[in-house]
mmCIF file with all atom_site columns, C-alpha atoms and ligand atoms in Angstrom:
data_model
loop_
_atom_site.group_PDB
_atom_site.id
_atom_site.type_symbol
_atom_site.label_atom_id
_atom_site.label_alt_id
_atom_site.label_comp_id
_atom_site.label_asym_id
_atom_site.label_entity_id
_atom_site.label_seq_id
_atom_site.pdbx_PDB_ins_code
_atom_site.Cartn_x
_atom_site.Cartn_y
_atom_site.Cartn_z
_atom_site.occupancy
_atom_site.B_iso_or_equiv
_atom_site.pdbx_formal_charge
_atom_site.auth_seq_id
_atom_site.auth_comp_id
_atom_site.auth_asym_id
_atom_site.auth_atom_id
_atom_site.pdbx_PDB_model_num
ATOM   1   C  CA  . UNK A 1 1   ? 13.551 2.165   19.170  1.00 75.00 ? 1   UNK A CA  1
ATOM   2   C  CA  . UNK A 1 2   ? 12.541 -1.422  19.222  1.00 88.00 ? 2   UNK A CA  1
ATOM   3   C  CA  . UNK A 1 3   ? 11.787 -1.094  15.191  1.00 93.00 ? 3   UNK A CA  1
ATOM   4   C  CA  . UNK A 1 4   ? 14.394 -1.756  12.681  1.00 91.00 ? 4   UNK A CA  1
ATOM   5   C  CA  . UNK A 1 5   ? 14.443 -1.114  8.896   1.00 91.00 ? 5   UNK A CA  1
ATOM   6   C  CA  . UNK A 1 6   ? 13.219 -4.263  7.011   1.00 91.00 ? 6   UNK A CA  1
ATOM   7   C  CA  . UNK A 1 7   ? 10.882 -5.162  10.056  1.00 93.00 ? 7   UNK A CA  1
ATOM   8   C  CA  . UNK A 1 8   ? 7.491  -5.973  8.758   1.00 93.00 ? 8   UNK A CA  1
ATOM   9   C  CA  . UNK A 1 9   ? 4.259  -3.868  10.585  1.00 95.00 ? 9   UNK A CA  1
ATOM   10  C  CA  . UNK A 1 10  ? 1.035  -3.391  10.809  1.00 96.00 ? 10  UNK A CA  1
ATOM   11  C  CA  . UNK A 1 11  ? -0.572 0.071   10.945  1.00 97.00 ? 11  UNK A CA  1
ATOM   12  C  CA  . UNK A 1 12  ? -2.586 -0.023  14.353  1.00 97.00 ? 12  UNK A CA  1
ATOM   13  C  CA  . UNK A 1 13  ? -4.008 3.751   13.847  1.00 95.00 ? 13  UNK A CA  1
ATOM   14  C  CA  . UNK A 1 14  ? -4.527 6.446   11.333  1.00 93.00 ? 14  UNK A CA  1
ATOM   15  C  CA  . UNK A 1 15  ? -5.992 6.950   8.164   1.00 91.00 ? 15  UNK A CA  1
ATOM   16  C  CA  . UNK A 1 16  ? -3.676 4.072   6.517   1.00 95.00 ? 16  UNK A CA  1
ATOM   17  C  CA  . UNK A 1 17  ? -5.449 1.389   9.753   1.00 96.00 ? 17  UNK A CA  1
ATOM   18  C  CA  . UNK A 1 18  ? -5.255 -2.076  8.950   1.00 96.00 ? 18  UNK A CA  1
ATOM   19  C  CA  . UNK A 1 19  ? -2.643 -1.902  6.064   1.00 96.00 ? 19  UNK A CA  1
ATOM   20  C  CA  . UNK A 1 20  ? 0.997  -3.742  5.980   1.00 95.00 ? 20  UNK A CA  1
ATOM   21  C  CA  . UNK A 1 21  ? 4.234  -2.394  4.964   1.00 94.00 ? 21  UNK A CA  1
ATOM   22  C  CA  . UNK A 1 22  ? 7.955  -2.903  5.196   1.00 94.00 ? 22  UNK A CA  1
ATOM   23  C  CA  . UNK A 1 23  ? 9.815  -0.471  7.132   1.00 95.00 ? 23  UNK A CA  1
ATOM   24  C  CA  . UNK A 1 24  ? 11.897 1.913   4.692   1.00 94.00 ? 24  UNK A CA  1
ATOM   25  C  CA  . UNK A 1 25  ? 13.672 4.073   7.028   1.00 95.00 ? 25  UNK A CA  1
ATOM   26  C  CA  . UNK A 1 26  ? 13.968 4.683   10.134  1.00 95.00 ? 26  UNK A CA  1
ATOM   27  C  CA  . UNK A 1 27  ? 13.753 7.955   12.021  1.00 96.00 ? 27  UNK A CA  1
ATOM   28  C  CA  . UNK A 1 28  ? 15.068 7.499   15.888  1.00 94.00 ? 28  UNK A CA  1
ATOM   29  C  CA  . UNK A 1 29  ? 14.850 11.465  16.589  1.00 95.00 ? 29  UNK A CA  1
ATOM   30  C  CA  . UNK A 1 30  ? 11.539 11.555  15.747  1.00 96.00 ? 30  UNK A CA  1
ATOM   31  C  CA  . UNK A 1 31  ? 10.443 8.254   16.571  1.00 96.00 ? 31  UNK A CA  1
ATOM   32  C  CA  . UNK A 1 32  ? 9.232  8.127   13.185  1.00 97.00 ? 32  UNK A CA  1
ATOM   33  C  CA  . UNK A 1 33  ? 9.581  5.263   10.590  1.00 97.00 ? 33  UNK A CA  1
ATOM   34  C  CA  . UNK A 1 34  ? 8.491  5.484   6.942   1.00 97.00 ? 34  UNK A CA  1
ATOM   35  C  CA  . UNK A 1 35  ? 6.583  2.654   5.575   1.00 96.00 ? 35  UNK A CA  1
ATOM   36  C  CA  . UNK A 1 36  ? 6.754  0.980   1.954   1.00 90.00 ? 36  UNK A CA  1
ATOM   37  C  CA  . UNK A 1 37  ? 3.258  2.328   0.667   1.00 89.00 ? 37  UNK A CA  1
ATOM   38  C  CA  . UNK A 1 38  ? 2.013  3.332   3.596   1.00 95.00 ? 38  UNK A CA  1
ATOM   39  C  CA  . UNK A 1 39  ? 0.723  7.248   4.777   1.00 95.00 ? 39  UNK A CA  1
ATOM   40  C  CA  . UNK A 1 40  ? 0.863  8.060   1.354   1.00 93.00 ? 40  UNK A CA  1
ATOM   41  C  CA  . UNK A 1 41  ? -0.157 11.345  0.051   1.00 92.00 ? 41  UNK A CA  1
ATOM   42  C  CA  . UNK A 1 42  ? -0.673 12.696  -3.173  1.00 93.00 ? 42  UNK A CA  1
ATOM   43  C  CA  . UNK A 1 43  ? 0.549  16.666  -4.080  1.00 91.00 ? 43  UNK A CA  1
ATOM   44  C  CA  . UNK A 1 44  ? 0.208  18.458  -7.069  1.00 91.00 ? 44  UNK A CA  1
ATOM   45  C  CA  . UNK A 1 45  ? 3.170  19.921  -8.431  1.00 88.00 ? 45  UNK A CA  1
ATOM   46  C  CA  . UNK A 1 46  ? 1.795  22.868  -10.793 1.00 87.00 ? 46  UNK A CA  1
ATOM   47  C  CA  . UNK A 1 47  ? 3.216  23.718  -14.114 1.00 86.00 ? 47  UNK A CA  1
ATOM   48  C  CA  . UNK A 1 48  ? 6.727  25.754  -13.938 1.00 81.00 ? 48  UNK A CA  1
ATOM   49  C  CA  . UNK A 1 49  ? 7.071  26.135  -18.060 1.00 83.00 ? 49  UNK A CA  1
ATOM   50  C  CA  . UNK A 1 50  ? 6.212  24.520  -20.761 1.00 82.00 ? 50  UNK A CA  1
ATOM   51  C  CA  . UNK A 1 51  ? 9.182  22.065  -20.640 1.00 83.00 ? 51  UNK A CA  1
ATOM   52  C  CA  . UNK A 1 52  ? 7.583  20.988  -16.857 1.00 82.00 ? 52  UNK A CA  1
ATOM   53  C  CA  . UNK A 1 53  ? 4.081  20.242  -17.098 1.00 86.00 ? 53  UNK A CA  1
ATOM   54  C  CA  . UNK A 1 54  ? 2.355  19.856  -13.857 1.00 89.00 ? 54  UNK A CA  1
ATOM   55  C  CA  . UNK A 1 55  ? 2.002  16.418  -12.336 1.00 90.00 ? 55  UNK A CA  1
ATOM   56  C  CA  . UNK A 1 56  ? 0.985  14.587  -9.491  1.00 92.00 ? 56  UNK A CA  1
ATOM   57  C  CA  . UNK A 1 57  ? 3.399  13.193  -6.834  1.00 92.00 ? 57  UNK A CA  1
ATOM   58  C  CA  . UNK A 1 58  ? 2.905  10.373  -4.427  1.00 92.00 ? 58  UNK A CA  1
ATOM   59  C  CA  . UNK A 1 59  ? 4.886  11.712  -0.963  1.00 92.00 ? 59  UNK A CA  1
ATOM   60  C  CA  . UNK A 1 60  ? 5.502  8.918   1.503   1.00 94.00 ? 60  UNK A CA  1
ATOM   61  C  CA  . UNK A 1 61  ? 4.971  10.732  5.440   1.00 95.00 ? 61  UNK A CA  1
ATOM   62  C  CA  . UNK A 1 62  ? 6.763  9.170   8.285   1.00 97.00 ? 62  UNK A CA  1
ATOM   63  C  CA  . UNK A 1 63  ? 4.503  7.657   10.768  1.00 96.00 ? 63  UNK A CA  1
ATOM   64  C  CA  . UNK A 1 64  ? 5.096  7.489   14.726  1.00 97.00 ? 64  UNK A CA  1
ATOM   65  C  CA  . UNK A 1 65  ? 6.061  4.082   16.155  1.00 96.00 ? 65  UNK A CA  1
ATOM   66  C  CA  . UNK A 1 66  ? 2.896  4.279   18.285  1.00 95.00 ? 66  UNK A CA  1
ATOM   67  C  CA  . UNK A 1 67  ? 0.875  3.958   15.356  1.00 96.00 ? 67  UNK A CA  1
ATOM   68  C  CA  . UNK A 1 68  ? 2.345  0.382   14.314  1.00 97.00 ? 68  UNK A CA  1
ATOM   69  C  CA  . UNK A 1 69  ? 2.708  -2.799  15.735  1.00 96.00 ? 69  UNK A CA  1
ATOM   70  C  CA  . UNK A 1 70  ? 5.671  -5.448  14.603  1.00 95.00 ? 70  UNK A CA  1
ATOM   71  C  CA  . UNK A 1 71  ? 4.235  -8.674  12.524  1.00 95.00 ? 71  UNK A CA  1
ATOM   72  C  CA  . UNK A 1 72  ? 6.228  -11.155 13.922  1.00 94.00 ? 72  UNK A CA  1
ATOM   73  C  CA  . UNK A 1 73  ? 7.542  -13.336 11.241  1.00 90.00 ? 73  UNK A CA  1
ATOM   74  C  CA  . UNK A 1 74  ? 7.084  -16.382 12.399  1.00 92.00 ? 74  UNK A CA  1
ATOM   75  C  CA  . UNK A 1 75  ? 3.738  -16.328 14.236  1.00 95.00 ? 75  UNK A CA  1
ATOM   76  C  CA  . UNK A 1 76  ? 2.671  -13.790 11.898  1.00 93.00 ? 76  UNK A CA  1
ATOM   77  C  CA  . UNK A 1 77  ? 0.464  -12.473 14.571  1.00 95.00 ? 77  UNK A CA  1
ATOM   78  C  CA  . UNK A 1 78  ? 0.307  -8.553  15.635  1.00 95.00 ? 78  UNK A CA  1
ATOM   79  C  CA  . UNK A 1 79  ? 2.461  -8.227  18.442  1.00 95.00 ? 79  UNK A CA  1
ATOM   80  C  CA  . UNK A 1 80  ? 5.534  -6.496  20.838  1.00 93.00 ? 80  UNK A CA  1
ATOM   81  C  CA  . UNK A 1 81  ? 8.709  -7.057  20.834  1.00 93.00 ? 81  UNK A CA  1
ATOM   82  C  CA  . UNK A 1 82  ? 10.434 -8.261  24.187  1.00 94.00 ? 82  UNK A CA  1
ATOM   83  C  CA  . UNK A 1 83  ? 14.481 -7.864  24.316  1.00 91.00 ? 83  UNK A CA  1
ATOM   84  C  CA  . UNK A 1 84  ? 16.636 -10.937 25.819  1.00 91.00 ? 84  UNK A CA  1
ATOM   85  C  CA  . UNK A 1 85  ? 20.075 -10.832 26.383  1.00 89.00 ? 85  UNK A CA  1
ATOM   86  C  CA  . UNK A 1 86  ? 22.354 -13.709 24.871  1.00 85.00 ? 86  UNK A CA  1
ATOM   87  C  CA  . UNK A 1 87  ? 25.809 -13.477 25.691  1.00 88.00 ? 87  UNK A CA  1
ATOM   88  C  CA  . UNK A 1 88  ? 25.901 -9.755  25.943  1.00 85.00 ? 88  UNK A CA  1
ATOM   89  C  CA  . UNK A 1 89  ? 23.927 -9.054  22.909  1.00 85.00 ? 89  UNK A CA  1
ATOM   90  C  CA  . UNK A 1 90  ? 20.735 -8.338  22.973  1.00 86.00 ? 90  UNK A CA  1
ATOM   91  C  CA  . UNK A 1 91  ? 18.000 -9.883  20.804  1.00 89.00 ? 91  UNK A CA  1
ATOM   92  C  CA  . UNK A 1 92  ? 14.637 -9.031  20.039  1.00 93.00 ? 92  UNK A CA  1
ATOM   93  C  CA  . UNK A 1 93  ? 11.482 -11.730 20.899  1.00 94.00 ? 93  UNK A CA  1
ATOM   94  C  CA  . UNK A 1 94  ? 8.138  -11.980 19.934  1.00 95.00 ? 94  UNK A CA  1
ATOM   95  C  CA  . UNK A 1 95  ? 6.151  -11.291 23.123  1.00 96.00 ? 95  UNK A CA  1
ATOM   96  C  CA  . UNK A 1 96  ? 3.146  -13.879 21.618  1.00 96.00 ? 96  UNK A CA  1
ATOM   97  C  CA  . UNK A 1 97  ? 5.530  -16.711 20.411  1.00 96.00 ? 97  UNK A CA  1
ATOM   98  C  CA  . UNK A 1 98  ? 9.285  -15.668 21.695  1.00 95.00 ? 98  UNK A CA  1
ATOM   99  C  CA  . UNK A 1 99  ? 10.704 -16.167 18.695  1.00 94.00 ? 99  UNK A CA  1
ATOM   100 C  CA  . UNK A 1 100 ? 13.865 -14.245 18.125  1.00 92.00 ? 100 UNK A CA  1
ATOM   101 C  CA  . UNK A 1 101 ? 13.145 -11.982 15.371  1.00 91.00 ? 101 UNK A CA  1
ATOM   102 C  CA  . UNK A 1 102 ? 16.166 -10.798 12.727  1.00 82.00 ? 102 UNK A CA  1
ATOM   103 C  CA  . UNK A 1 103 ? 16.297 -8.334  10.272  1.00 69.00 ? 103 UNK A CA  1
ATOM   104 C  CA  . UNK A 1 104 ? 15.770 -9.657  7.147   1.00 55.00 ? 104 UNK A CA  1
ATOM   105 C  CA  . UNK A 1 105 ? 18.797 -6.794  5.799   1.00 46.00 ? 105 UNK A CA  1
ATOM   106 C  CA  . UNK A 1 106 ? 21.833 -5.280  7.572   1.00 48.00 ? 106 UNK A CA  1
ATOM   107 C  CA  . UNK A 1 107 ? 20.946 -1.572  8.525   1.00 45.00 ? 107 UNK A CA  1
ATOM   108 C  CA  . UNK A 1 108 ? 23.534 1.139   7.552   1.00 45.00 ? 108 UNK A CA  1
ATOM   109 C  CA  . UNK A 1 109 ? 24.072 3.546   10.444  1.00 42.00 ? 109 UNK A CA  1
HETATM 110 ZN ZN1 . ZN  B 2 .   ? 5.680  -14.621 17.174  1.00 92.35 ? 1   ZN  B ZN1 1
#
């Protein structure tokens, strides 16, 4: 999983084509991420008693890595990301510009 939570994307296919998000979460079993706003879908939640009327809820579906593509932040073009090693770690590139592209937070694992 070349992806990492904070990593902004561009949705490359689907119904949600064309539109940017922010990587919430990440999902390396299913090689799923969930997007900020993205693959949204709407479910209504009927009426259980009087005290809980029915409402609508927005869900937010994982999407498959194959159906983004990693904005690189400093080219800001569409692109892939390339791996280099430095020193034994290993650090992500833009595959357009090389930049070396960071997490803008610290992941919790
Ligand atoms: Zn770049």
């Amino acid at each position: 999983m070349k992806l990492r939570k904070g990593d902004l994307i561009k949705v490359v296919r689907g119904k949600d084509k064309g539109k940017e998000g922010k990587i919430e979460t990440i999902l390396p079993k299913l090689s799923k991420v969930i997007v900020n706003n993205v693959n949204q879908y709407k479910r209504h939640l009927k009426a259980r008693s009087q005290n809980q009327p029915s409402e609508i809820v927005t869900l937010t579906k994982p999407l498959p890595v194959t159906n983004v593509a990693l904005i690189c932040p400093k080219c800001h073009l569409q692109t892939r990301v390339g791996v280099k090693e430095v020193k034994g770690n290993k650090i992500r590139i833009c595959k357009k510009c090389q930049a070396e592209i960071w997490v803008t937070y610290k992941i919790n694992l």
